[in-house]
Structure formats: C-alpha cells, structure tokens
PDB file of N, CA and C in Angstrom:
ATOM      1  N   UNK A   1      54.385 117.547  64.947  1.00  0.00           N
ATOM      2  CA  UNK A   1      55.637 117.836  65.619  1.00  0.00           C
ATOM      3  C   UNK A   1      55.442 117.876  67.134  1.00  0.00           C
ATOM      4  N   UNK A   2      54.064 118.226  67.528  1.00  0.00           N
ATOM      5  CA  UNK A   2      54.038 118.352  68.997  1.00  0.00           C
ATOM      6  C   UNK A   2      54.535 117.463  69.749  1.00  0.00           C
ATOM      7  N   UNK A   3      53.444 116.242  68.982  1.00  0.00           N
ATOM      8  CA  UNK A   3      53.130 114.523  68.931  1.00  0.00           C
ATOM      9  C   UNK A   3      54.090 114.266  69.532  1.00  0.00           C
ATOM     10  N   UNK A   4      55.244 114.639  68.329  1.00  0.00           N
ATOM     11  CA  UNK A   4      56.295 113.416  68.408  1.00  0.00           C
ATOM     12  C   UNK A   4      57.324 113.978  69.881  1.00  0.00           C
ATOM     13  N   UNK A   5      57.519 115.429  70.082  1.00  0.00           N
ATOM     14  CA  UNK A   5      58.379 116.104  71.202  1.00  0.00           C
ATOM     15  C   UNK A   5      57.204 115.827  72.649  1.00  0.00           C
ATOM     16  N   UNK A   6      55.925 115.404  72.462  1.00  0.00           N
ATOM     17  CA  UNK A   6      55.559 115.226  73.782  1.00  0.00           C
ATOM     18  C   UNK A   6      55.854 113.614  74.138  1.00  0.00           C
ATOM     19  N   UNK A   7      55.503 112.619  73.178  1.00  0.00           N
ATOM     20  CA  UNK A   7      55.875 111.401  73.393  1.00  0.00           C
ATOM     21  C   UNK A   7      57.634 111.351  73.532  1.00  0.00           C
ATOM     22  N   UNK A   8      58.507 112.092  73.381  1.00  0.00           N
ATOM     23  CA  UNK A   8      60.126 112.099  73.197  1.00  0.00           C
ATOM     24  C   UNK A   8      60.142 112.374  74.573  1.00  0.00           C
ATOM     25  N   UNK A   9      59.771 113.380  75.644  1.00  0.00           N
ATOM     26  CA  UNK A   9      58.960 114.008  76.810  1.00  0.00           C
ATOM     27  C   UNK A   9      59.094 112.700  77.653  1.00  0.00           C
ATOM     28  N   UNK A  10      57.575 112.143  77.059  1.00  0.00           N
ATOM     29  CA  UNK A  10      57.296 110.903  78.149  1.00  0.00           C
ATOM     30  C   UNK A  10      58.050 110.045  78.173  1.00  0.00           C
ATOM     31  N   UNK A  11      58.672 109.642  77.052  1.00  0.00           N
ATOM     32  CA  UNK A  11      59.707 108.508  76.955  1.00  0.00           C
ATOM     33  C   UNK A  11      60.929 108.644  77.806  1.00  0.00           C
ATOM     34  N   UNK A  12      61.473 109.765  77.910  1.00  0.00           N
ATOM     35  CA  UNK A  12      62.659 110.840  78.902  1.00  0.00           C
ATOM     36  C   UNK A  12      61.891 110.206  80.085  1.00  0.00           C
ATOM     37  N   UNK A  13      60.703 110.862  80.641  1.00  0.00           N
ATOM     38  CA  UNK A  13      60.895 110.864  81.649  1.00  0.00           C
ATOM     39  C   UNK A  13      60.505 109.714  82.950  1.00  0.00           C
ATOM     40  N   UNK A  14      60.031 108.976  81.627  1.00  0.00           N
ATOM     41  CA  UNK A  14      59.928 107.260  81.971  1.00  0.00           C
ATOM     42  C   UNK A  14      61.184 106.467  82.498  1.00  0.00           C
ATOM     43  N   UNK A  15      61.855 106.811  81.934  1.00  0.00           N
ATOM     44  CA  UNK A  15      63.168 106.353  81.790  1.00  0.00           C
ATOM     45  C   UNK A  15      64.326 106.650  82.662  1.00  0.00           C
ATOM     46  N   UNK A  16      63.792 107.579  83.193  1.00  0.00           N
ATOM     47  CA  UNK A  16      64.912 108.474  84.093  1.00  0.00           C
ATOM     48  C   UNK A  16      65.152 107.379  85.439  1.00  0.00           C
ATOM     49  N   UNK A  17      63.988 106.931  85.751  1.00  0.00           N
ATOM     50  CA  UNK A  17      64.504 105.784  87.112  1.00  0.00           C
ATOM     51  C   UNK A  17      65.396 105.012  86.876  1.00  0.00           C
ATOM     52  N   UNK A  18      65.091 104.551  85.315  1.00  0.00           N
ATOM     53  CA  UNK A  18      66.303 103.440  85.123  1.00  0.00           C
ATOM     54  C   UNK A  18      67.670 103.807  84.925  1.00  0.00           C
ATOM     55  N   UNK A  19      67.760 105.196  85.201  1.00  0.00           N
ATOM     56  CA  UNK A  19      69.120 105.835  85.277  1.00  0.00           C
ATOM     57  C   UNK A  19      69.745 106.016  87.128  1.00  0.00           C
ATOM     58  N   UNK A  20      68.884 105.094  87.486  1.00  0.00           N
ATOM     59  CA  UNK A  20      69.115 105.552  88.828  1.00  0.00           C
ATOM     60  C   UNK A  20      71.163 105.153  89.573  1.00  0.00           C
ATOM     61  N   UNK A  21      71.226 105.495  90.647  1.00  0.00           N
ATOM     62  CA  UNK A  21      72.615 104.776  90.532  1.00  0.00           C
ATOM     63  C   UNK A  21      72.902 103.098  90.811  1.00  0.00           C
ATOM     64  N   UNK A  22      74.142 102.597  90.566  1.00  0.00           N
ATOM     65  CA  UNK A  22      73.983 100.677  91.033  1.00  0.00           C
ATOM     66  C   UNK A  22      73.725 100.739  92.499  1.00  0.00           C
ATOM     67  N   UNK A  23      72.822  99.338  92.679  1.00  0.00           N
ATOM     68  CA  UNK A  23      72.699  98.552  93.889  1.00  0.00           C
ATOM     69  C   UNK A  23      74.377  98.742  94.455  1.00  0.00           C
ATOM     70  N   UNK A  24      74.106  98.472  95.636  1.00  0.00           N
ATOM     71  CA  UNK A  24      75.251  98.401  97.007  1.00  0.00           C
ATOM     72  C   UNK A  24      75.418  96.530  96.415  1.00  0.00           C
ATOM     73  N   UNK A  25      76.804  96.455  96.490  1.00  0.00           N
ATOM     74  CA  UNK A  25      77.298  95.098  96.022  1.00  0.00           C
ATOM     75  C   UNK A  25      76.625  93.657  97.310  1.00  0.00           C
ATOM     76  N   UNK A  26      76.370  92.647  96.869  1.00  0.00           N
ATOM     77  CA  UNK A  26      76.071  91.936  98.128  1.00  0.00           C
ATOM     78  C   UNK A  26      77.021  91.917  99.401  1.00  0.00           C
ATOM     79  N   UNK A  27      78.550  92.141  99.340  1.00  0.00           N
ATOM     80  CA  UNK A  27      78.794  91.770 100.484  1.00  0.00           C
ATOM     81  C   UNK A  27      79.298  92.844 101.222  1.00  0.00           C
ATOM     82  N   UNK A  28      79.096  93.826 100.412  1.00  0.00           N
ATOM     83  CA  UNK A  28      79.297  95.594 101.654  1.00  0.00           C
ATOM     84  C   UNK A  28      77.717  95.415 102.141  1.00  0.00           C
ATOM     85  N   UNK A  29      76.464  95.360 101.534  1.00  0.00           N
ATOM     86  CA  UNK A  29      74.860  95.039 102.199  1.00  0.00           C
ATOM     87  C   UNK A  29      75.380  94.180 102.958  1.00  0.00           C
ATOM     88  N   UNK A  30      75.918  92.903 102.950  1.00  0.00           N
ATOM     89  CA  UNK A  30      75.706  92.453 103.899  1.00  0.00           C
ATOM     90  C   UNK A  30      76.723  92.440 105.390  1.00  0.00           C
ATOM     91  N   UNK A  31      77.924  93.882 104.980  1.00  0.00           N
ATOM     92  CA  UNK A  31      78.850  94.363 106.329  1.00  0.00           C
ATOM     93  C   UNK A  31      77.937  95.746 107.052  1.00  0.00           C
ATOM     94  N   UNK A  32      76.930  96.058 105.932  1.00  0.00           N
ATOM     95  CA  UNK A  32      76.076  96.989 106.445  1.00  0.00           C
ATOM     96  C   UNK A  32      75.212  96.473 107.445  1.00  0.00           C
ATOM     97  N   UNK A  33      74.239  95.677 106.643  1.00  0.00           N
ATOM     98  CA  UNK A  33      73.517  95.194 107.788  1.00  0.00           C
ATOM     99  C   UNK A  33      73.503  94.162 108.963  1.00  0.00           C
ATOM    100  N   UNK A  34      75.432  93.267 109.133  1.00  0.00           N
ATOM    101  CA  UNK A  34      75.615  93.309 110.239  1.00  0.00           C
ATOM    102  C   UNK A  34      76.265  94.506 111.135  1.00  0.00           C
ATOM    103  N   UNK A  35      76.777  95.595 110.595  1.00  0.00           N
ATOM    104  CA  UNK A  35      77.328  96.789 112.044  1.00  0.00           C
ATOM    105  C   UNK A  35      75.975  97.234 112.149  1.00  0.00           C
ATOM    106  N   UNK A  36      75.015  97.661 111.212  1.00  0.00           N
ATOM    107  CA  UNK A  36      73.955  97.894 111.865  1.00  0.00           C
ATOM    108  C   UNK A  36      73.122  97.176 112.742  1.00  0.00           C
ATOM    109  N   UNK A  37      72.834  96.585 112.480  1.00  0.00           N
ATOM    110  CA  UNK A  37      72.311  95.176 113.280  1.00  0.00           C
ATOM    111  C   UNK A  37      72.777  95.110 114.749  1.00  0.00           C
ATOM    112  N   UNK A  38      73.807  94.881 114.779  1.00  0.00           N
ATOM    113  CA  UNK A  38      74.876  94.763 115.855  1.00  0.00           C
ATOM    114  C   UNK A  38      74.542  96.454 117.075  1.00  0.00           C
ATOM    115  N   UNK A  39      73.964  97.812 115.865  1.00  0.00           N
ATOM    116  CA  UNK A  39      73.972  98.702 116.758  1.00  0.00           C
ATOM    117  C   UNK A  39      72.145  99.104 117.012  1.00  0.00           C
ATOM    118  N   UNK A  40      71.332  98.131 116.964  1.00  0.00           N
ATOM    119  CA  UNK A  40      70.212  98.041 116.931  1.00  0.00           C
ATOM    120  C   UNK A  40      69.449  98.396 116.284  1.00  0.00           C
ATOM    121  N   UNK A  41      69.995  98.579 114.933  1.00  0.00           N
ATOM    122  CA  UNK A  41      68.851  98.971 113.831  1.00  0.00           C
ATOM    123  C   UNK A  41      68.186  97.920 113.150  1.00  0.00           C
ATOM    124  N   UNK A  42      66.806  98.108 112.626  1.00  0.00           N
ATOM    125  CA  UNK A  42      66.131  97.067 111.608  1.00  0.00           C
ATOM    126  C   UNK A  42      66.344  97.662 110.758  1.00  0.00           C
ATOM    127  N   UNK A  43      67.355  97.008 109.433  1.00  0.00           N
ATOM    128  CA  UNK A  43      67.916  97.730 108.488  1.00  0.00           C
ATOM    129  C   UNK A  43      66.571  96.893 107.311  1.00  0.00           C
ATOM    130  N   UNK A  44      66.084  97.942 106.606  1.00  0.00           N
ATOM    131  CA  UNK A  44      64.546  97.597 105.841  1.00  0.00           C
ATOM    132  C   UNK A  44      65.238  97.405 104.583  1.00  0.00           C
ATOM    133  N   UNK A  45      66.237  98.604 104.062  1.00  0.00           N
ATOM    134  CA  UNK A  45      66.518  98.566 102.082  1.00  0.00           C
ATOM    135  C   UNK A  45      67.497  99.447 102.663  1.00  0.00           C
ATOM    136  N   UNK A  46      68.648  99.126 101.451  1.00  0.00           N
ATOM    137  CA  UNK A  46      69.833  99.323 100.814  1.00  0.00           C
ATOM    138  C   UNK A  46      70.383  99.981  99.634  1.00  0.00           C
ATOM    139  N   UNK A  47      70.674 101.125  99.647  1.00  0.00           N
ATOM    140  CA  UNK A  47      70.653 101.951  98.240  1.00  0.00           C
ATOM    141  C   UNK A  47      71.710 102.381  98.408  1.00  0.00           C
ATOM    142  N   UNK A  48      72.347 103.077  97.040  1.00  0.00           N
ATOM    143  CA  UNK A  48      73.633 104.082  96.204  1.00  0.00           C
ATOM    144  C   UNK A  48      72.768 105.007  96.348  1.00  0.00           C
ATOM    145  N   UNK A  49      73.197 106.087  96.767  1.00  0.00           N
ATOM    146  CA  UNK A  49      73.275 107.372  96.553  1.00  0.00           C
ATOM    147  C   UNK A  49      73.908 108.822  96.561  1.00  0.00           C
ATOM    148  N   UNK A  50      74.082 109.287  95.171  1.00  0.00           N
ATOM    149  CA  UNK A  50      75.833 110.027  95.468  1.00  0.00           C
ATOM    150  C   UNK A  50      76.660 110.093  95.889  1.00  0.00           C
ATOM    151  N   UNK A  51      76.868 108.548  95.589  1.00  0.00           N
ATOM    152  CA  UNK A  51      78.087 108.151  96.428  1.00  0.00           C
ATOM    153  C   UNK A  51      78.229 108.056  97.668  1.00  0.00           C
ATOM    154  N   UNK A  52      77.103 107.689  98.548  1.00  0.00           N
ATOM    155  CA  UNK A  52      76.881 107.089  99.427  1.00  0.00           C
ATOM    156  C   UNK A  52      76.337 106.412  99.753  1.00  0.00           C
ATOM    157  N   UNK A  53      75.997 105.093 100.851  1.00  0.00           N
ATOM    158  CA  UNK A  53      75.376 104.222 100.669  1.00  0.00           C
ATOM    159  C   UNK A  53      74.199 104.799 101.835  1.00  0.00           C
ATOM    160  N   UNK A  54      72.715 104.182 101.166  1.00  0.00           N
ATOM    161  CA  UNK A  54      72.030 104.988 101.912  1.00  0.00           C
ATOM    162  C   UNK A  54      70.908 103.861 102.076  1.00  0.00           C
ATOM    163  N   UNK A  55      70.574 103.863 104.016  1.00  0.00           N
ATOM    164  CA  UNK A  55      69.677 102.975 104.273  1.00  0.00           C
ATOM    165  C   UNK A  55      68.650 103.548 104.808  1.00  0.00           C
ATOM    166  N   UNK A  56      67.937 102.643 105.240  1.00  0.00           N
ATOM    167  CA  UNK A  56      66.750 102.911 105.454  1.00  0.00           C
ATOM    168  C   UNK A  56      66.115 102.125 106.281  1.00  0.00           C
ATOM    169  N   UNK A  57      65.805 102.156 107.598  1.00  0.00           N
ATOM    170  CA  UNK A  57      65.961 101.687 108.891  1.00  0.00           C
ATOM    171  C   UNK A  57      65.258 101.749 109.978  1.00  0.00           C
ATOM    172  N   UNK A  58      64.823 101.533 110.632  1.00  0.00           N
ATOM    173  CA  UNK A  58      64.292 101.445 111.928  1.00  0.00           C
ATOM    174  C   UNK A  58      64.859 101.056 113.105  1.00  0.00           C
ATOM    175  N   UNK A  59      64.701 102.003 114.467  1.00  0.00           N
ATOM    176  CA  UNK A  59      65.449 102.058 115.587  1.00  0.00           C
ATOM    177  C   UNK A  59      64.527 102.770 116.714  1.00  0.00           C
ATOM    178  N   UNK A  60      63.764 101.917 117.435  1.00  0.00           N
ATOM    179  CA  UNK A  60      62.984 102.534 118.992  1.00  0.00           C
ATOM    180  C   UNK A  60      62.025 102.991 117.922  1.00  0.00           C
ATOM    181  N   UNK A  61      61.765 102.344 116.644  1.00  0.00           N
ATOM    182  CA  UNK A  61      59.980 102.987 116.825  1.00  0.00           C
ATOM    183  C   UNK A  61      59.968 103.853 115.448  1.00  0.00           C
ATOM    184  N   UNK A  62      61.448 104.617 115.371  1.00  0.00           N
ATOM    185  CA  UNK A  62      61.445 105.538 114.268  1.00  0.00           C
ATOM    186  C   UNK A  62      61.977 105.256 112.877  1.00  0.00           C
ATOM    187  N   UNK A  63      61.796 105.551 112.065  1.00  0.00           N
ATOM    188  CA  UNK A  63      61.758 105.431 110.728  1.00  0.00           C
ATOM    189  C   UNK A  63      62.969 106.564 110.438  1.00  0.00           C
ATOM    190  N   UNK A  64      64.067 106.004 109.799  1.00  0.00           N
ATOM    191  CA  UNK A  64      65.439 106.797 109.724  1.00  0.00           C
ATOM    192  C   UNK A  64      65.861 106.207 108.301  1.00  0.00           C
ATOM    193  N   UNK A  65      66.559 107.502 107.954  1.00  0.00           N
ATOM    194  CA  UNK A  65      67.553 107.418 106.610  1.00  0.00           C
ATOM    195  C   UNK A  65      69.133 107.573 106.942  1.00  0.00           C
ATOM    196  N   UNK A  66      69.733 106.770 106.936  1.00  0.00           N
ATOM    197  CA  UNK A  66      71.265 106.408 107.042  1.00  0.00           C
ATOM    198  C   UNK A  66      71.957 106.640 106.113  1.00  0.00           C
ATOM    199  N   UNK A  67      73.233 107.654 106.105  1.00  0.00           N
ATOM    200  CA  UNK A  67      73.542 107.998 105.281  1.00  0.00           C
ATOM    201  C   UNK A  67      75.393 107.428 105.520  1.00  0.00           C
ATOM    202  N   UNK A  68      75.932 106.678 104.954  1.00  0.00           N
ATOM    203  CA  UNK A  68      76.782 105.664 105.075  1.00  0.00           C
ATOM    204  C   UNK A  68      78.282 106.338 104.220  1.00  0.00           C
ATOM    205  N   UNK A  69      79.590 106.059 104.991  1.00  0.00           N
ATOM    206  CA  UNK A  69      80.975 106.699 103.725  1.00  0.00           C
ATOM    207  C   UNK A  69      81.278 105.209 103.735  1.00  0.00           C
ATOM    208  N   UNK A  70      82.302 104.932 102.645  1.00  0.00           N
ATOM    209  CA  UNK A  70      82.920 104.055 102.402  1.00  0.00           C
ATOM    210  C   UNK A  70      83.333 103.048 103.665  1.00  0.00           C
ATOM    211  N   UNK A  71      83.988 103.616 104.576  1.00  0.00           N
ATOM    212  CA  UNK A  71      84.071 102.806 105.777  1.00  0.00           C
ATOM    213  C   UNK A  71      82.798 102.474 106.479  1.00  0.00           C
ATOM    214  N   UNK A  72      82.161 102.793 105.960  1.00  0.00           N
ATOM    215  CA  UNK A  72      80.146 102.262 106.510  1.00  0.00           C
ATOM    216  C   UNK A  72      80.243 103.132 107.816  1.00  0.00           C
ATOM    217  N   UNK A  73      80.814 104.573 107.721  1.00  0.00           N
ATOM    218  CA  UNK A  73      80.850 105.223 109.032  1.00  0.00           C
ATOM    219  C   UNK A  73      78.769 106.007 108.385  1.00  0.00           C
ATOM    220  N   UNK A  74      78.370 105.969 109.790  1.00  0.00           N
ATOM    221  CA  UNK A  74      77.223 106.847 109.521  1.00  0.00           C
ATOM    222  C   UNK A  74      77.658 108.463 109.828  1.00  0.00           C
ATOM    223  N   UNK A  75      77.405 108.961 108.419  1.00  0.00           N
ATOM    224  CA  UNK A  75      77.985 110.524 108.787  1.00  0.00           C
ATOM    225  C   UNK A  75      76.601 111.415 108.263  1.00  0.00           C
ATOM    226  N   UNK A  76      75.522 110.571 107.888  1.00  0.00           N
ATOM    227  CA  UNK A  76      74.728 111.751 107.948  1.00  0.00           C
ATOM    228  C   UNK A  76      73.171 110.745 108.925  1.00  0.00           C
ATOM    229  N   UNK A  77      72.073 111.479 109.146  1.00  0.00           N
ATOM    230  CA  UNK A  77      71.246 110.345 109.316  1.00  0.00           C
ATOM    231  C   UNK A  77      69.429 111.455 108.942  1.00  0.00           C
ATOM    232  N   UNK A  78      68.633 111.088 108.901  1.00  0.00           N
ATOM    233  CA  UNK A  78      67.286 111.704 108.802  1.00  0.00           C
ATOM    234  C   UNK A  78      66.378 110.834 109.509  1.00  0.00           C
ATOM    235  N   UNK A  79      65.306 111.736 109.717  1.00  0.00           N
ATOM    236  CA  UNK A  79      64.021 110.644 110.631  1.00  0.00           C
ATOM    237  C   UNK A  79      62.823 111.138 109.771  1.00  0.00           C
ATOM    238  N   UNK A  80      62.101 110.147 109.172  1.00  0.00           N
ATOM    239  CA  UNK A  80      60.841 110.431 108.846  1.00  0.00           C
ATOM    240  C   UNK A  80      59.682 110.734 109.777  1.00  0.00           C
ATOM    241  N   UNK A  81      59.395 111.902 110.630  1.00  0.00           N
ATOM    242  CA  UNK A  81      58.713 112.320 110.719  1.00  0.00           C
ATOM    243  C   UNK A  81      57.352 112.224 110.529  1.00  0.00           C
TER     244      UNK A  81
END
C-alpha cells in the first residue's frame, strides 16, 4: 500500500508542470514584444501567469520580470538580483 500511494505521490507531482497555465497566443507575443522592444527591452520568454502575461527581459544590463494586464500595460515589474 505504501508502494502504490508513494508512486500515486510521484506521478502527482510529475505532472503538476503540465498543469501549468496556456502559452500567450502568437500575436499578443508578438504586440508584446514590439511595445517592448520599442521601450528598450530584450524581451528573452513569454509566459501566462494568473492571468497575467509575464515576461522576462532585459534592460541596461538587468535581468527583469514584467508583469503585463490585458492592455500589455506593465503594472507590476521585478529585477533579479
């Protein structure tokens, strides 16, 4: 019984990435990464995340997380440090 609830375990938690949320559609990625572009970012990757679209970027050197609303306004942002 262990067996089978530790392999049930690994199988869960294998699996959990592929629950992740959908890709950003091609042609909002690609209204993203021209306003970004346009405001000097090297836009690297493109992600969903809770309902926001969330990039991942470079600007003067630093390594930033873009946090995007529907109108591709940036309303949140992070710097990797």
């Amino acid at each position: 019984m262990t067996k089978i609830l530790a392999a049930a375990l690994a199988a869960f938690t294998l699996a959990a990435p592929a629950m992740a949320s959908p890709d950003v559609d091609a042609d909002t990625a690609a209204k993203v990464r021209e306003k970004l572009t346009a405001e000097g970012y090297e836009v690297r990757r493109i992600d969903n995340e809770d309902g926001m679209i969330e990039v991942y970027a470079l600007k003067d050197g630093a390594r930033l997380e873009l946090y995007l609303d529907a109108d591709l306004n940036v309303v949140r942002s992070k710097t990797d440090d």
